[in-house]
CSV table of C-alpha atoms in Angstrom, one decimal:
chain,number,residue,atom,x,y,z
A,1,UNK,CA,45.0,173.9,195.9
A,2,UNK,CA,43.4,173.6,199.4
A,3,UNK,CA,40.1,172.0,200.3
A,4,UNK,CA,38.4,171.6,203.7
A,5,UNK,CA,38.0,168.1,205.2
A,6,UNK,CA,34.4,167.4,205.7
A,7,UNK,CA,35.0,165.9,209.2
A,8,UNK,CA,37.3,168.5,210.4
A,9,UNK,CA,36.9,172.0,209.0
A,10,UNK,CA,40.1,173.2,210.7
A,11,UNK,CA,42.3,170.7,208.8
A,12,UNK,CA,43.5,171.5,205.3
A,13,UNK,CA,44.0,168.8,202.6
A,14,UNK,CA,46.3,169.6,199.7
A,15,UNK,CA,44.9,168.2,196.5
A,16,UNK,CA,46.6,168.1,193.2
A,17,UNK,CA,45.7,167.2,189.6
A,18,UNK,CA,47.6,164.6,187.5
A,19,UNK,CA,47.3,165.7,183.8
A,20,UNK,CA,48.3,162.3,182.6
A,21,UNK,CA,45.7,160.2,184.5
A,22,UNK,CA,43.3,163.3,184.5
A,23,UNK,CA,42.6,162.5,188.2
A,24,UNK,CA,42.9,164.3,191.6
A,25,UNK,CA,45.8,163.4,193.9
A,26,UNK,CA,46.2,163.7,197.6
A,27,UNK,CA,42.6,163.0,198.5
A,28,UNK,CA,41.8,161.2,201.8
A,29,UNK,CA,40.2,157.8,201.3
A,30,UNK,CA,36.8,158.9,202.5
A,31,UNK,CA,36.9,161.7,200.0
A,32,UNK,CA,37.9,159.4,197.2
A,33,UNK,CA,34.9,157.1,198.1
A,34,UNK,CA,32.6,160.1,198.3
A,35,UNK,CA,33.6,161.6,195.0
A,36,UNK,CA,33.8,158.3,193.0
A,37,UNK,CA,30.7,158.0,190.7
A,38,UNK,CA,28.7,154.8,191.1
A,39,UNK,CA,29.6,152.1,188.7
A,40,UNK,CA,26.8,151.1,186.4
A,41,UNK,CA,27.1,148.0,184.2
A,42,UNK,CA,26.7,148.9,180.6
A,43,UNK,CA,23.7,147.3,178.9
A,44,UNK,CA,24.8,145.5,175.7
A,45,UNK,CA,21.5,146.6,174.1
A,46,UNK,CA,22.1,150.3,174.4
A,47,UNK,CA,24.0,152.2,171.7
A,48,UNK,CA,27.5,153.4,172.3
A,49,UNK,CA,27.6,157.2,172.4
A,50,UNK,CA,30.6,159.4,171.5
A,51,UNK,CA,31.1,162.5,173.6
A,52,UNK,CA,30.3,165.8,171.9
A,53,UNK,CA,33.9,167.0,172.4
A,54,UNK,CA,35.3,163.9,170.7
A,55,UNK,CA,33.0,164.4,167.7
A,56,UNK,CA,33.9,168.0,167.4
A,57,UNK,CA,37.6,167.1,167.5
A,58,UNK,CA,37.1,164.4,165.0
A,59,UNK,CA,35.1,166.8,162.7
A,60,UNK,CA,37.8,169.4,162.8
A,61,UNK,CA,40.7,167.0,162.2
A,62,UNK,CA,38.9,165.3,159.4
A,63,UNK,CA,37.3,168.4,157.8
A,64,UNK,CA,38.3,167.3,154.3
A,65,UNK,CA,36.5,163.9,154.7
A,66,UNK,CA,33.1,165.5,153.9
A,67,UNK,CA,31.4,162.1,153.4
A,68,UNK,CA,32.7,160.5,156.6
A,69,UNK,CA,30.0,159.0,158.9
A,70,UNK,CA,29.5,160.1,162.5
A,71,UNK,CA,27.4,158.6,165.2
A,72,UNK,CA,24.8,161.0,166.6
A,73,UNK,CA,23.1,160.8,170.1
A,74,UNK,CA,20.5,158.3,168.9
A,75,UNK,CA,23.2,155.9,167.8
A,76,UNK,CA,22.2,156.3,164.1
A,77,UNK,CA,24.8,156.8,161.4
A,78,UNK,CA,24.5,160.3,159.9
A,79,UNK,CA,26.5,161.8,157.0
A,80,UNK,CA,28.3,165.1,157.5
A,81,UNK,CA,26.6,167.9,155.6
A,82,UNK,CA,28.3,169.6,152.8
A,83,UNK,CA,31.2,171.8,154.1
A,84,UNK,CA,31.9,169.5,157.1
A,85,UNK,CA,29.1,170.8,159.2
A,86,UNK,CA,27.1,168.4,161.3
A,87,UNK,CA,23.6,169.0,162.6
A,88,UNK,CA,24.1,170.9,165.8
A,89,UNK,CA,20.4,170.7,166.8
A,90,UNK,CA,20.3,167.0,166.7
A,91,UNK,CA,23.6,166.8,168.5
A,92,UNK,CA,22.4,168.7,171.6
A,93,UNK,CA,19.3,166.7,172.4
A,94,UNK,CA,18.9,163.2,173.6
A,95,UNK,CA,16.1,162.3,171.3
A,96,UNK,CA,15.8,159.8,168.4
A,97,UNK,CA,17.0,161.2,165.1
A,98,UNK,CA,14.3,162.0,162.6
A,99,UNK,CA,14.7,159.9,159.4
A,100,UNK,CA,15.5,162.9,157.3
A,101,UNK,CA,18.3,163.2,154.8
A,102,UNK,CA,20.4,166.3,155.0
A,103,UNK,CA,18.3,168.0,152.3
A,104,UNK,CA,15.2,167.5,154.4
A,105,UNK,CA,16.0,170.1,157.0
A,106,UNK,CA,17.2,173.7,156.9
A,107,UNK,CA,19.0,175.2,159.9
A,108,UNK,CA,20.5,178.7,160.6
A,109,UNK,CA,24.0,177.0,160.6
A,110,UNK,CA,23.8,176.2,156.9
A,111,UNK,CA,25.5,178.3,154.2
A,112,UNK,CA,24.0,179.7,151.0
A,113,UNK,CA,25.0,176.8,148.8
A,114,UNK,CA,23.6,174.2,151.2
A,115,UNK,CA,20.3,176.0,151.5
A,116,UNK,CA,20.0,176.5,147.8
A,117,UNK,CA,20.7,172.8,147.3
A,118,UNK,CA,17.9,171.9,149.8
A,119,UNK,CA,15.4,174.2,148.1
A,120,UNK,CA,16.4,172.9,144.7
A,121,UNK,CA,15.4,169.4,145.8
A,122,UNK,CA,11.9,170.8,146.7
A,123,UNK,CA,10.8,172.5,143.5
A,124,UNK,CA,12.6,175.8,143.9
A,125,UNK,CA,15.0,176.1,141.1
A,126,UNK,CA,18.4,177.9,141.2
A,127,UNK,CA,18.5,180.6,138.5
A,128,UNK,CA,21.9,182.0,139.5
A,129,UNK,CA,23.5,180.9,136.1
A,130,UNK,CA,20.6,182.5,134.2
A,131,UNK,CA,20.9,185.9,135.8
A,132,UNK,CA,22.2,188.7,133.7
A,133,UNK,CA,24.4,190.4,136.4
A,134,UNK,CA,25.1,193.4,134.1
A,135,UNK,CA,21.5,194.3,134.4
A,136,UNK,CA,21.6,194.7,138.2
A,137,UNK,CA,21.9,198.2,139.7
A,138,UNK,CA,23.9,199.0,142.8
A,139,UNK,CA,20.9,200.0,144.9
A,140,UNK,CA,17.4,198.6,145.3
A,141,UNK,CA,14.5,200.3,143.5
A,142,UNK,CA,12.0,199.6,146.2
A,143,UNK,CA,12.0,198.8,149.9
A,144,UNK,CA,9.5,196.8,152.0
A,145,UNK,CA,9.2,196.2,155.7
A,146,UNK,CA,12.2,193.9,155.9
A,147,UNK,CA,13.3,193.5,152.3
A,148,UNK,CA,14.8,195.2,149.3
A,149,UNK,CA,13.6,194.9,145.7
A,150,UNK,CA,16.0,194.9,142.8
A,151,UNK,CA,15.1,195.0,139.1
A,152,UNK,CA,17.1,192.7,136.8
A,153,UNK,CA,17.0,190.6,133.7
A,154,UNK,CA,17.6,186.9,133.0
A,155,UNK,CA,20.0,186.1,130.2
A,156,UNK,CA,17.0,185.5,127.9
A,157,UNK,CA,15.9,189.1,128.4
A,158,UNK,CA,13.1,188.4,130.8
A,159,UNK,CA,12.5,191.3,133.3
A,160,UNK,CA,12.4,190.0,136.9
A,161,UNK,CA,12.3,191.3,140.4
A,162,UNK,CA,14.8,190.0,143.0
A,163,UNK,CA,13.8,190.4,146.7
A,164,UNK,CA,16.5,190.1,149.4
A,165,UNK,CA,16.1,190.3,153.1
A,166,UNK,CA,17.5,193.5,154.6
A,167,UNK,CA,20.4,192.7,156.8
A,168,UNK,CA,20.4,194.0,160.4
A,169,UNK,CA,23.3,194.2,162.8
A,170,UNK,CA,22.0,191.1,164.6
A,171,UNK,CA,22.1,189.1,161.4
A,172,UNK,CA,25.9,189.1,161.5
A,173,UNK,CA,25.9,186.6,164.3
A,174,UNK,CA,24.5,183.7,162.3
A,175,UNK,CA,22.6,182.8,159.1
A,176,UNK,CA,19.1,183.1,160.5
A,177,UNK,CA,18.2,185.6,157.8
A,178,UNK,CA,19.1,182.9,155.2
A,179,UNK,CA,16.8,180.4,156.9
A,180,UNK,CA,14.0,183.0,157.0
A,181,UNK,CA,14.4,183.6,153.3
A,182,UNK,CA,14.4,179.9,152.6
A,183,UNK,CA,11.2,179.4,154.5
A,184,UNK,CA,9.5,182.2,152.5
A,185,UNK,CA,10.8,180.7,149.3
A,186,UNK,CA,9.6,177.3,150.2
A,187,UNK,CA,6.1,178.5,151.1
A,188,UNK,CA,5.8,180.7,148.1
A,189,UNK,CA,7.0,177.9,145.7
A,190,UNK,CA,3.9,175.9,146.5
A,191,UNK,CA,1.7,178.5,144.8
A,192,UNK,CA,0.5,178.5,141.2
A,193,UNK,CA,-2.5,180.8,140.7
A,194,UNK,CA,-3.5,183.7,138.5
A,195,UNK,CA,-4.0,185.9,141.7
A,196,UNK,CA,-0.7,185.0,143.3
A,197,UNK,CA,2.6,186.6,142.2
A,198,UNK,CA,4.6,183.9,140.3
A,199,UNK,CA,7.9,182.8,142.0
A,200,UNK,CA,10.4,181.8,139.3
A,201,UNK,CA,13.2,180.6,141.6
A,202,UNK,CA,16.2,181.8,143.6
A,203,UNK,CA,19.6,183.3,143.0
A,204,UNK,CA,22.8,183.4,145.0
A,205,UNK,CA,23.0,187.1,145.2
A,206,UNK,CA,25.5,189.4,147.0
A,207,UNK,CA,26.1,186.9,149.9
A,208,UNK,CA,22.4,186.4,150.2
A,209,UNK,CA,19.6,184.3,148.7
A,210,UNK,CA,17.5,186.4,146.4
A,211,UNK,CA,13.9,185.5,145.5
A,212,UNK,CA,13.2,185.8,141.8
A,213,UNK,CA,9.7,186.6,140.7
A,214,UNK,CA,7.9,188.1,137.7
A,215,UNK,CA,8.4,191.8,137.2
A,216,UNK,CA,5.0,193.6,137.6
A,217,UNK,CA,5.3,197.1,136.0
A,218,UNK,CA,2.1,198.4,137.5
A,219,UNK,CA,3.4,198.2,141.1
A,220,UNK,CA,1.3,197.7,144.2
A,221,UNK,CA,-2.4,197.9,144.4
A,222,UNK,CA,-2.3,201.0,146.7
A,223,UNK,CA,-0.3,203.0,144.1
A,224,UNK,CA,-2.3,201.6,141.2
A,225,UNK,CA,-5.6,202.9,142.6
A,226,UNK,CA,-4.1,206.3,143.1
A,227,UNK,CA,-2.8,206.4,139.5
A,228,UNK,CA,-6.0,204.9,138.0
A,229,UNK,CA,-8.9,206.0,140.3
A,230,UNK,CA,-11.6,204.8,137.9
A,231,UNK,CA,-10.3,201.2,137.8
A,232,UNK,CA,-12.9,198.4,138.7
A,233,UNK,CA,-12.2,198.1,142.4
A,234,UNK,CA,-14.9,195.5,142.9
A,235,UNK,CA,-13.2,193.2,140.4
A,236,UNK,CA,-9.8,193.7,142.2
A,237,UNK,CA,-11.4,193.0,145.5
A,238,UNK,CA,-12.9,189.7,144.3
A,239,UNK,CA,-9.5,188.7,142.8
A,240,UNK,CA,-7.8,189.4,146.2
A,241,UNK,CA,-10.3,187.3,147.9
A,242,UNK,CA,-10.0,184.5,145.3
A,243,UNK,CA,-6.2,184.5,145.8
A,244,UNK,CA,-6.5,184.2,149.5
A,245,UNK,CA,-9.0,181.5,149.2
A,246,UNK,CA,-6.5,179.6,147.0
A,247,UNK,CA,-3.8,179.9,149.7
A,248,UNK,CA,-6.2,178.7,152.4
A,249,UNK,CA,-7.1,175.7,150.3
A,250,UNK,CA,-3.4,174.9,150.4
A,251,UNK,CA,-3.3,175.5,154.2
A,252,UNK,CA,-1.1,178.5,153.6
A,253,UNK,CA,-1.6,181.5,155.9
A,254,UNK,CA,-0.5,184.8,154.3
A,255,UNK,CA,0.0,186.6,157.6
A,256,UNK,CA,0.3,190.2,156.3
A,257,UNK,CA,-2.4,190.9,153.7
A,258,UNK,CA,-2.9,194.6,152.8
A,259,UNK,CA,-3.0,196.7,149.6
A,260,UNK,CA,0.8,197.3,149.7
A,261,UNK,CA,1.3,193.5,149.6
A,262,UNK,CA,-0.9,193.1,146.5
A,263,UNK,CA,0.7,193.7,143.1
A,264,UNK,CA,-1.0,194.5,139.8
A,265,UNK,CA,0.0,192.4,136.8
A,266,UNK,CA,0.5,193.9,133.3
A,267,UNK,CA,-3.0,192.7,132.5
A,268,UNK,CA,-4.5,194.5,135.5
A,269,UNK,CA,-5.0,191.5,137.7
A,270,UNK,CA,-4.5,191.6,141.5
A,271,UNK,CA,-1.6,189.3,142.7
A,272,UNK,CA,-1.0,188.5,146.3
A,273,UNK,CA,2.7,189.0,147.1
A,274,UNK,CA,5.2,189.2,150.0
A,275,UNK,CA,5.2,185.8,151.9
A,276,UNK,CA,7.6,187.0,154.6
A,277,UNK,CA,5.0,186.3,157.3
A,278,UNK,CA,3.4,183.3,155.6
A,279,UNK,CA,3.3,179.9,157.1
A,280,UNK,CA,2.3,176.4,155.8
A,281,UNK,CA,0.6,173.9,158.0
A,282,UNK,CA,2.6,171.0,156.8
A,283,UNK,CA,6.2,171.2,155.5
A,284,UNK,CA,7.9,168.4,153.6
A,285,UNK,CA,11.1,170.4,154.1
A,286,UNK,CA,11.8,171.0,157.8
A,287,UNK,CA,13.0,174.2,159.4
A,288,UNK,CA,14.5,174.5,162.8
A,289,UNK,CA,12.6,176.8,165.2
A,290,UNK,CA,13.5,180.4,165.3
A,291,UNK,CA,13.0,183.4,167.6
A,292,UNK,CA,12.3,185.8,164.8
A,293,UNK,CA,9.3,187.9,165.7
A,294,UNK,CA,6.4,188.3,163.3
A,295,UNK,CA,5.7,191.8,162.2
A,296,UNK,CA,2.2,193.2,162.7
A,297,UNK,CA,0.3,195.7,160.5
A,298,UNK,CA,-1.9,197.2,163.2
A,299,UNK,CA,-4.6,198.7,160.9
A,300,UNK,CA,-5.2,195.3,159.3
A,301,UNK,CA,-4.7,193.1,162.3
A,302,UNK,CA,-7.4,191.0,164.0
A,303,UNK,CA,-8.0,191.5,167.7
A,304,UNK,CA,-6.4,188.2,168.6
A,305,UNK,CA,-3.3,189.3,166.8
A,306,UNK,CA,-3.2,192.7,168.6
A,307,UNK,CA,-3.6,191.2,172.0
A,308,UNK,CA,-1.0,188.5,171.5
A,309,UNK,CA,-3.3,185.4,171.5
A,310,UNK,CA,-2.2,184.5,168.0
A,311,UNK,CA,0.6,185.3,165.7
A,312,UNK,CA,-1.2,184.3,162.5
A,313,UNK,CA,-4.2,182.2,161.5
A,314,UNK,CA,-6.7,181.6,158.7
A,315,UNK,CA,-9.4,183.6,160.4
A,316,UNK,CA,-7.0,186.5,161.1
A,317,UNK,CA,-6.2,186.5,157.3
A,318,UNK,CA,-9.9,186.9,156.7
A,319,UNK,CA,-10.1,189.8,159.0
A,320,UNK,CA,-7.2,191.4,157.1
A,321,UNK,CA,-9.0,190.5,153.8
A,322,UNK,CA,-12.0,192.6,154.9
A,323,UNK,CA,-9.7,195.5,155.7
A,324,UNK,CA,-7.9,195.2,152.4
A,325,UNK,CA,-11.2,195.1,150.5
A,326,UNK,CA,-12.3,198.3,152.4
A,327,UNK,CA,-8.9,199.8,151.5
A,328,UNK,CA,-9.4,198.8,147.8
A,329,UNK,CA,-12.9,200.3,147.6
A,330,UNK,CA,-12.1,203.6,149.4
A,331,UNK,CA,-8.5,204.1,148.3
A,332,UNK,CA,-7.5,204.8,152.0
A,333,UNK,CA,-5.9,202.6,154.6
A,334,UNK,CA,-8.3,201.2,157.3
A,335,UNK,CA,-9.1,203.5,160.2
A,336,UNK,CA,-8.0,206.5,158.2
A,337,UNK,CA,-7.6,209.5,160.4
A,338,UNK,CA,-6.8,207.5,163.6
A,339,UNK,CA,-3.5,206.8,165.1
A,340,UNK,CA,-2.4,203.2,165.6
A,341,UNK,CA,-2.9,203.6,169.4
A,342,UNK,CA,-6.5,204.8,168.7
A,343,UNK,CA,-7.0,201.8,166.4
A,344,UNK,CA,-6.0,199.4,169.1
A,345,UNK,CA,-8.4,201.0,171.6
A,346,UNK,CA,-11.2,200.8,169.1
A,347,UNK,CA,-10.5,197.1,168.3
A,348,UNK,CA,-9.6,195.7,171.7
A,349,UNK,CA,-11.5,197.8,174.1
A,350,UNK,CA,-14.5,199.2,172.2
A,351,UNK,CA,-14.6,196.1,170.0
A,352,UNK,CA,-15.7,198.1,167.0
A,353,UNK,CA,-14.9,198.1,163.3
A,354,UNK,CA,-14.5,201.0,160.8
A,355,UNK,CA,-17.6,203.0,160.1
A,356,UNK,CA,-19.4,202.4,156.8
A,357,UNK,CA,-18.0,204.7,154.1
A,358,UNK,CA,-21.3,206.0,152.7
A,359,UNK,CA,-19.6,207.7,149.7
A,360,UNK,CA,-18.2,204.4,148.5
A,361,UNK,CA,-20.7,201.9,149.8
A,362,UNK,CA,-24.0,203.8,149.9
A,363,UNK,CA,-27.0,202.4,151.7
A,364,UNK,CA,-29.3,203.4,148.8
A,365,UNK,CA,-27.4,201.2,146.2
A,366,UNK,CA,-28.3,197.8,144.8
A,367,UNK,CA,-25.3,195.9,146.1
A,368,UNK,CA,-23.9,198.1,148.9
A,369,UNK,CA,-25.6,196.3,151.7
A,370,UNK,CA,-24.3,192.9,150.4
A,371,UNK,CA,-20.7,194.2,150.3
A,372,UNK,CA,-21.0,195.9,153.8
A,373,UNK,CA,-22.6,192.8,155.4
A,374,UNK,CA,-19.8,190.7,154.0
A,375,UNK,CA,-17.1,193.0,155.4
A,376,UNK,CA,-18.7,193.0,158.8
A,377,UNK,CA,-18.7,189.2,158.8
A,378,UNK,CA,-14.9,189.4,158.2
A,379,UNK,CA,-14.5,191.6,161.3
A,380,UNK,CA,-16.4,189.6,163.9
A,381,UNK,CA,-14.6,189.6,167.2
A,382,UNK,CA,-14.7,185.9,167.7
A,383,UNK,CA,-12.4,184.3,165.0
A,384,UNK,CA,-14.5,181.1,164.5
A,385,UNK,CA,-17.6,183.1,163.5
A,386,UNK,CA,-15.9,184.9,160.6
A,387,UNK,CA,-16.5,183.9,157.0
A,388,UNK,CA,-14.0,181.8,155.1
A,389,UNK,CA,-12.1,183.4,152.3
A,390,UNK,CA,-14.0,181.3,149.9
A,391,UNK,CA,-17.3,182.5,151.3
A,392,UNK,CA,-16.2,186.1,150.9
A,393,UNK,CA,-15.2,185.4,147.3
A,394,UNK,CA,-18.6,183.9,146.5
A,395,UNK,CA,-20.4,186.8,148.1
A,396,UNK,CA,-18.6,189.6,146.3
A,397,UNK,CA,-17.6,188.2,142.9
A,398,UNK,CA,-20.8,189.5,141.3
A,399,UNK,CA,-20.7,193.0,142.8
A,400,UNK,CA,-19.9,195.7,140.3
A,401,UNK,CA,-19.2,199.4,140.4
A,402,UNK,CA,-22.6,200.1,139.0
A,403,UNK,CA,-24.1,198.2,141.9
A,404,UNK,CA,-22.5,200.6,144.3
A,405,UNK,CA,-23.9,203.7,142.7
A,406,UNK,CA,-26.3,205.6,145.0
A,407,UNK,CA,-29.8,206.0,143.6
A,408,UNK,CA,-32.2,208.8,144.5
A,409,UNK,CA,-35.4,207.9,146.2
A,410,UNK,CA,-37.6,208.4,143.1
A,411,UNK,CA,-35.5,205.9,141.1
A,412,UNK,CA,-35.4,203.4,144.0
A,413,UNK,CA,-39.2,203.5,144.3
A,414,UNK,CA,-39.6,203.1,140.6
A,415,UNK,CA,-37.3,200.1,140.5
A,416,UNK,CA,-39.3,198.6,143.4
A,417,UNK,CA,-42.6,199.1,141.6
A,418,UNK,CA,-44.0,201.8,143.8
A,419,UNK,CA,-44.1,204.4,141.0
C-alpha cells in the first residue's frame, strides 16, 4: 500500500505487512521511531492480563472443559459458567471483580437452566418435574400487559397458574426476557403474606421460565366487583393497603398497583399480584443492568412518574394505592370519563385529583370524610408529604359499608343530640 512521507508529501513510501512477524515492512527509520510505542517496564506487583481475544479463543477451543479456570481483568481466578459461558460484563470493564460466585449474578447471556439454578439457590424452587404437562392447554387463558397466563395442574392435582413473559421480536436477539422474568421471580419469592398472591416456584416451560402461583378462581378484583357488586369493598380496600404495607416493610416497590393487578382468593381475600414492575431495594442475587422500559398505568400514576422524574418509588405506590381504593369503592377506573391525555393535564398542569364520588363516599355519612381525607393524603403532589401505606391501612381498617351510608338531615341531627 502507499503512504505519504511526513517530511515530503510528494514522495511515496511503499509499506508492506509481514504476516509471520505481524509487523510493517518498508518503513523509513523516522517512521519506525514515530510509530513504535514507548517501552514501559512491567511492574512485578501488577497482575498479568490475558487479552480478550486470547481468552475467547481458549474458551472456544476448550468448550468441553467447563470447570477450567480463566483469569479475568482483575487478575482473579474465575470458573467458567455452566455451558462454557464466561461473564461478558466483567470481561469488558477494568474494575475489580465482585466476590460473587456464578450463582450470585444473573445476566442476559445465561440460558434457562443456568438462571433456574441461580434462582433455586435463592429460595425459588424448580417445579418442572412436578408439572403435569398433559393438563396444559395450547393457548393462554388470560393475557396481561406483557405476560400470558396458563392454567395447569401439578402431578398431585393442585391447580396452578403459570405466567410467562410474552415474547416480542426484539427478544429474539438475546435472553433479556429471561432475566426480566428471573428478577420478577426473585422479588416475588421474598413475599409470604395473606394479602399477596403466593408464588410456588418456577418451571422450565416452552423455551421460557414460567412463574408458578396458586390458582385463584375468582379472578381479578375489577371483575370480582362487577360480578358481586354487594361485596364488602371497604374490607377489600383495607386488605389491599395491608398487602402494600407489607411489601414496603420489605423495601419492595410494587410499581403497578391497580385493581386488575389484585386477585381475589377462593376465600374472598384481596391478593396483590403481578410483580413485573416491582423492585427490591437490596438484592442478595445480583442482576446486570437492563434497558427495558417500565410500563406506566397513566390513571394510577403519580405526577413524578408521569413527568419522568421517577420510574417507581414507595410514595408513588401510595399514590396508586389511593387510586386503587377509589377504584374498589366505585367500581370504576380512576378519572372515569377522561382520556389519558386529559388525565395528564389534570395531574401535571392543574395539579388536581379526582372529584369526590358523592354516591359512594357521601359527605353526610359517618365515615365518608375519614376515607376521603385519607385518599387525598395519598394524592398530595409532593411525594414526601403523602401517607405511608401503613398509615393508610390504620386509617381505613375500621371503615365499613354501613359507615358510608348517607343519612338524612333528621337522622344526623338526632344522632348528634339536636333532636
